[in-house]
Coordinates of C-alpha atoms and ligand atoms in Angstrom, one line a residue:
M1 CA 127.5 60.7 144.9
R2 CA 130.2 60.0 147.7
K3 CA 128.5 61.9 151.5
I4 CA 130.2 64.4 152.7
P5 CA 131.9 64.5 155.4
S6 CA 130.6 66.1 158.5
T7 CA 131.8 71.1 158.0
N8 CA 130.2 72.0 161.0
L9 CA 133.5 72.7 162.1
N10 CA 132.4 75.3 164.6
L11 CA 132.3 73.1 167.2
Y12 CA 135.8 72.8 166.6
K13 CA 136.9 76.8 167.5
N14 CA 140.8 77.1 166.4
L15 CA 141.7 75.2 164.3
S16 CA 145.4 75.9 164.5
I17 CA 147.8 73.5 164.1
W18 CA 145.4 70.6 164.3
I19 CA 147.6 67.8 164.1
P20 CA 149.6 68.4 166.9
N21 CA 152.9 66.5 165.4
A22 CA 152.7 67.4 162.1
P23 CA 152.9 71.7 162.5
F24 CA 154.3 71.5 159.2
E25 CA 151.1 69.5 157.4
A26 CA 148.5 71.0 159.7
N27 CA 149.9 74.2 157.7
L28 CA 150.9 72.8 154.5
Y29 CA 146.9 71.4 154.4
H30 CA 145.7 74.7 156.0
A31 CA 147.6 76.5 152.8
I32 CA 146.4 74.4 150.3
S33 CA 142.5 75.2 151.3
L34 CA 142.8 79.0 151.4
I35 CA 143.4 79.2 147.1
L36 CA 141.2 75.9 147.0
P37 CA 138.2 77.8 146.4
R38 CA 139.4 79.9 144.0
Y39 CA 141.2 77.8 142.0
E40 CA 138.3 75.4 141.5
Q41 CA 135.4 78.1 140.4
K42 CA 138.2 78.7 137.7
M43 CA 138.3 75.2 136.7
L44 CA 134.8 74.7 136.9
E45 CA 134.0 78.4 134.6
F46 CA 136.7 77.0 132.2
T47 CA 135.5 73.6 131.2
T48 CA 132.0 73.8 131.1
G49 CA 132.8 77.6 128.9
I50 CA 134.5 75.7 126.7
G51 CA 132.3 73.0 126.0
M52 CA 132.5 69.7 127.4
P53 CA 132.4 66.4 125.6
P54 CA 128.2 65.4 124.4
A55 CA 126.8 63.1 126.5
D56 CA 127.2 60.2 124.4
H57 CA 131.0 61.0 124.6
P58 CA 133.5 58.4 126.4
L59 CA 134.3 60.8 128.8
Y60 CA 131.3 63.0 129.8
P61 CA 130.8 60.6 132.4
G62 CA 133.7 61.7 133.9
M63 CA 133.2 65.6 133.6
V64 CA 130.0 65.2 134.8
Q65 CA 131.4 63.5 137.9
F66 CA 134.7 65.9 138.5
V67 CA 132.5 69.5 138.6
Q68 CA 130.5 67.7 140.3
Q69 CA 133.1 67.0 142.7
E70 CA 134.8 70.6 142.6
A71 CA 132.0 72.0 143.1
A72 CA 131.3 70.1 146.6
H73 CA 134.8 71.2 147.3
K74 CA 134.6 74.7 146.6
R75 CA 131.8 74.5 149.0
V76 CA 133.3 72.8 151.8
H77 CA 136.9 75.1 151.5
T78 CA 134.7 78.6 151.6
K79 CA 133.8 77.4 154.8
Y80 CA 137.3 75.8 156.0
N81 CA 139.1 78.9 155.1
Q82 CA 136.6 81.1 157.7
Q83 CA 136.7 78.5 160.4
L84 CA 140.4 79.4 159.8
V85 CA 139.6 83.4 160.1
I86 CA 137.8 82.1 162.6
S87 CA 139.9 81.0 164.3
G88 CA 142.2 84.2 164.6
Y89 CA 144.5 83.5 161.0
K90 CA 144.3 86.8 159.0
I91 CA 144.6 85.3 155.0
D92 CA 143.2 87.8 153.2
I93 CA 147.2 88.5 151.6
V94 CA 146.9 85.3 149.8
T95 CA 143.5 85.0 148.9
V96 CA 144.9 88.6 147.4
I97 CA 147.4 86.9 145.2
A98 CA 145.3 83.6 145.0
D99 CA 142.0 86.4 143.0
L100 CA 145.2 87.5 140.9
N101 CA 146.2 85.0 140.1
A102 CA 143.0 83.6 138.4
Y103 CA 142.5 86.8 137.4
I104 CA 145.3 87.0 134.8
I105 CA 144.4 83.2 134.0
T106 CA 140.8 84.5 132.7
N107 CA 141.5 87.7 130.9
F108 CA 145.5 86.9 129.9
T109 CA 145.2 83.6 128.4
T110 CA 144.2 80.9 125.4
N111 CA 141.7 78.4 126.8
A112 CA 144.0 76.1 125.6
F113 CA 146.8 77.0 128.7
K114 CA 143.8 77.6 131.0
I115 CA 143.0 74.2 131.0
G116 CA 146.8 73.2 130.2
V117 CA 147.1 74.6 134.1
C118 CA 144.1 72.6 135.5
A119 CA 145.6 69.0 133.6
A120 CA 148.6 70.1 135.7
G121 CA 146.7 71.3 138.9
E122 CA 145.4 67.9 139.3
H123 CA 148.3 66.4 138.4
L124 CA 149.8 68.0 141.8
T125 CA 146.9 67.3 143.6
G126 CA 146.9 64.1 143.4
I127 CA 151.3 63.9 144.3
I128 CA 148.9 65.9 147.0
G129 CA 146.9 62.7 147.6
V130 CA 149.2 59.9 147.9
Y131 CA 150.8 62.3 150.7
Y132 CA 147.9 62.3 152.2
E133 CA 146.7 58.4 152.0
S134 CA 149.9 57.7 153.2
E135 CA 150.3 59.8 156.1
Y136 CA 146.6 58.8 156.7
N137 CA 147.0 56.3 159.6
K138 CA 150.0 58.9 161.7
Y139 CA 147.1 61.2 161.3
L140 CA 144.6 58.9 162.9
S141 CA 146.2 58.7 166.4
N142 CA 146.5 62.6 167.1
S143 CA 144.4 65.2 164.8
N144 CA 141.2 67.0 165.2
K145 CA 138.5 65.0 163.3
N146 CA 136.3 66.8 161.5
I147 CA 139.6 68.4 159.4
R148 CA 141.0 65.0 159.2
E149 CA 137.8 63.6 157.6
I150 CA 137.4 67.1 154.9
W151 CA 141.3 65.9 153.7
H152 CA 140.5 62.4 153.3
W153 CA 137.2 63.1 151.3
H154 CA 138.6 65.1 148.9
A155 CA 142.6 63.2 148.6
I156 CA 139.8 60.3 147.6
E157 CA 138.0 62.8 145.5
E158 CA 141.0 64.1 143.7
L159 CA 143.1 60.7 143.2
E160 CA 139.7 59.3 142.2
H161 CA 138.9 62.1 138.7
S162 CA 142.9 63.6 138.4
A163 CA 142.9 62.3 135.1
A164 CA 140.1 63.7 133.8
M165 CA 141.3 67.0 132.9
F166 CA 144.5 65.4 131.1
D167 CA 141.5 63.3 129.0
F168 CA 139.8 66.8 128.7
F169 CA 142.9 68.9 126.9
H170 CA 143.4 66.3 124.6
Y171 CA 140.1 66.1 123.8
H172 CA 139.8 70.0 122.7
K173 CA 143.0 68.4 120.6
F174 CA 145.6 71.3 122.7
H175 CA 149.0 70.9 122.2
Y176 CA 151.8 69.5 124.1
P177 CA 153.7 72.5 124.3
T178 CA 151.6 74.2 125.4
R179 CA 151.0 71.2 128.6
L180 CA 154.6 71.7 129.1
L181 CA 154.3 75.6 129.4
S182 CA 150.9 75.6 131.8
Y183 CA 152.8 72.8 134.0
L184 CA 155.7 74.8 134.8
A185 CA 153.2 78.3 135.7
S186 CA 151.0 75.2 137.5
S187 CA 154.1 74.2 139.2
F188 CA 156.5 77.6 139.6
W189 CA 153.8 80.1 139.9
L190 CA 150.1 79.3 140.7
I191 CA 150.6 76.2 142.9
N192 CA 153.9 75.4 144.6
P193 CA 155.0 79.8 146.0
M194 CA 151.4 79.9 146.9
L195 CA 151.6 77.0 149.1
I196 CA 155.3 77.8 150.3
L197 CA 153.8 81.5 150.9
G198 CA 150.1 80.2 152.5
I199 CA 152.6 78.5 155.8
I200 CA 154.7 80.7 156.5
V201 CA 152.2 83.0 156.4
L202 CA 150.1 81.5 159.0
S203 CA 153.4 79.3 160.6
I204 CA 154.1 82.6 161.4
Q205 CA 150.8 83.5 162.7
D206 CA 150.4 80.3 165.8
R207 CA 154.2 80.6 166.1
S208 CA 155.0 77.3 164.9
I209 CA 157.2 77.9 162.7
F210 CA 159.5 79.2 166.0
T211 CA 159.7 75.6 167.1
K212 CA 162.2 73.2 166.1
K213 CA 158.8 70.7 166.1
F214 CA 157.9 72.5 162.8
W215 CA 161.0 72.5 161.4
K216 CA 161.5 68.4 161.6
N217 CA 158.1 68.3 159.9
A218 CA 158.7 70.3 157.1
A219 CA 162.0 68.2 156.4
Y220 CA 160.1 64.8 156.8
T221 CA 157.2 66.0 154.8
L222 CA 159.7 67.8 151.6
F223 CA 162.5 64.9 152.0
S224 CA 162.3 61.0 153.5
P225 CA 162.0 58.8 151.3
H226 CA 158.4 59.3 150.3
G227 CA 158.4 63.4 150.8
L228 CA 157.0 65.6 148.9
F229 CA 159.9 67.1 147.1
W230 CA 161.0 63.5 146.0
Q231 CA 157.4 63.3 144.5
F232 CA 157.1 66.4 142.5
I233 CA 160.5 65.9 140.6
K234 CA 159.1 61.9 140.0
G235 CA 155.9 63.7 139.0
S236 CA 156.7 66.2 137.1
V237 CA 159.7 64.2 134.7
Q238 CA 156.3 61.9 134.5
Y239 CA 154.3 64.4 133.8
M240 CA 156.4 65.8 131.1
R241 CA 157.0 63.1 128.7
R242 CA 155.0 63.4 125.4
D243 CA 153.0 59.6 126.4
F244 CA 152.1 60.2 129.7
H245 CA 148.6 59.5 130.3
P246 CA 147.8 60.1 134.6
S247 CA 146.3 56.1 134.5
E248 CA 150.0 54.5 134.9
N249 CA 149.0 55.8 138.2
D250 CA 145.9 53.7 139.2
F251 CA 144.4 54.9 142.6
S252 CA 142.0 52.8 142.5
L253 CA 142.7 51.3 145.4
Y254 CA 142.7 54.7 148.0
V255 CA 139.7 54.3 146.1
E256 CA 138.4 51.6 146.8
A257 CA 139.3 50.7 150.0
Y258 CA 137.3 54.6 151.5
D259 CA 134.2 53.0 150.0
K260 CA 135.0 50.4 151.8
S261 CA 136.0 51.8 155.1
R262 CA 132.6 54.1 154.8
A263 CA 130.4 51.6 153.5
A264 CA 131.3 49.6 156.7
K265 CA 130.8 52.0 158.8
S266 CA 127.2 53.2 157.9
Y267 CA 126.4 49.9 158.1
S268 CA 127.6 49.3 161.7
K269 CA 125.4 52.7 162.6
A270 CA 122.5 50.6 161.0
S271 CA 122.9 47.5 162.4
Ligands
FE2_1 FE1 139.4 69.7 144.7
FE2_2 FE1 140.3 68.0 140.7

């Protein structure tokens, strides 16, 4: 398993605006963290509850990796969110709604829909993962190192297992209309509106929303040529195709580069 970055976040008491030159992005990542522990817990419950492939099935190793990685993410982001509270943020409005969403999906939807929203969520986190990696050098120059490395690690693992839930959905022979419907639910209910809410709630509290820098950074993050808005449109059109498969997006270069750089770091530490 990949080494988890240090989560000794209390060395950095104040997590507000952890990327000083990019306050919108700083709170976008915080907002993602706020919903992650609930949603990742549900993904684990749904996956193991509905039935994993047998150990000799080709999907089995990928599913085991998926479960291990999401369990680790959930643990790390639980600590991360505690640190946000210590930093002075009030986060209840976001976490209570995320809990409510998780409750509704758990109790009022079919197994196909549950796995569908997980697969859709993985596709959306893949889009954000690519954005994070494309901006990583910018973050390197000025940001909280601990938080930056947590997101770097998390983004890489999201890119690594981006096909797992999609393949799991098809392993159970769930149908295309459910894939579409659950993608719409993830995009326009479970994830994007929750991120917008989280950004607003956090940015009002740290006052960044009242600065010009915040809005300039928001415009860049969403509408620059590789911005998230365009990537979301492109990714959605792709996902809605009946013959889509996540392997169309080859993320292996990101994963290999990350693992190589970690290996080089531990080699230079040892020597
Ligand atoms: Fe994750
Ligand atoms: Fe994931």
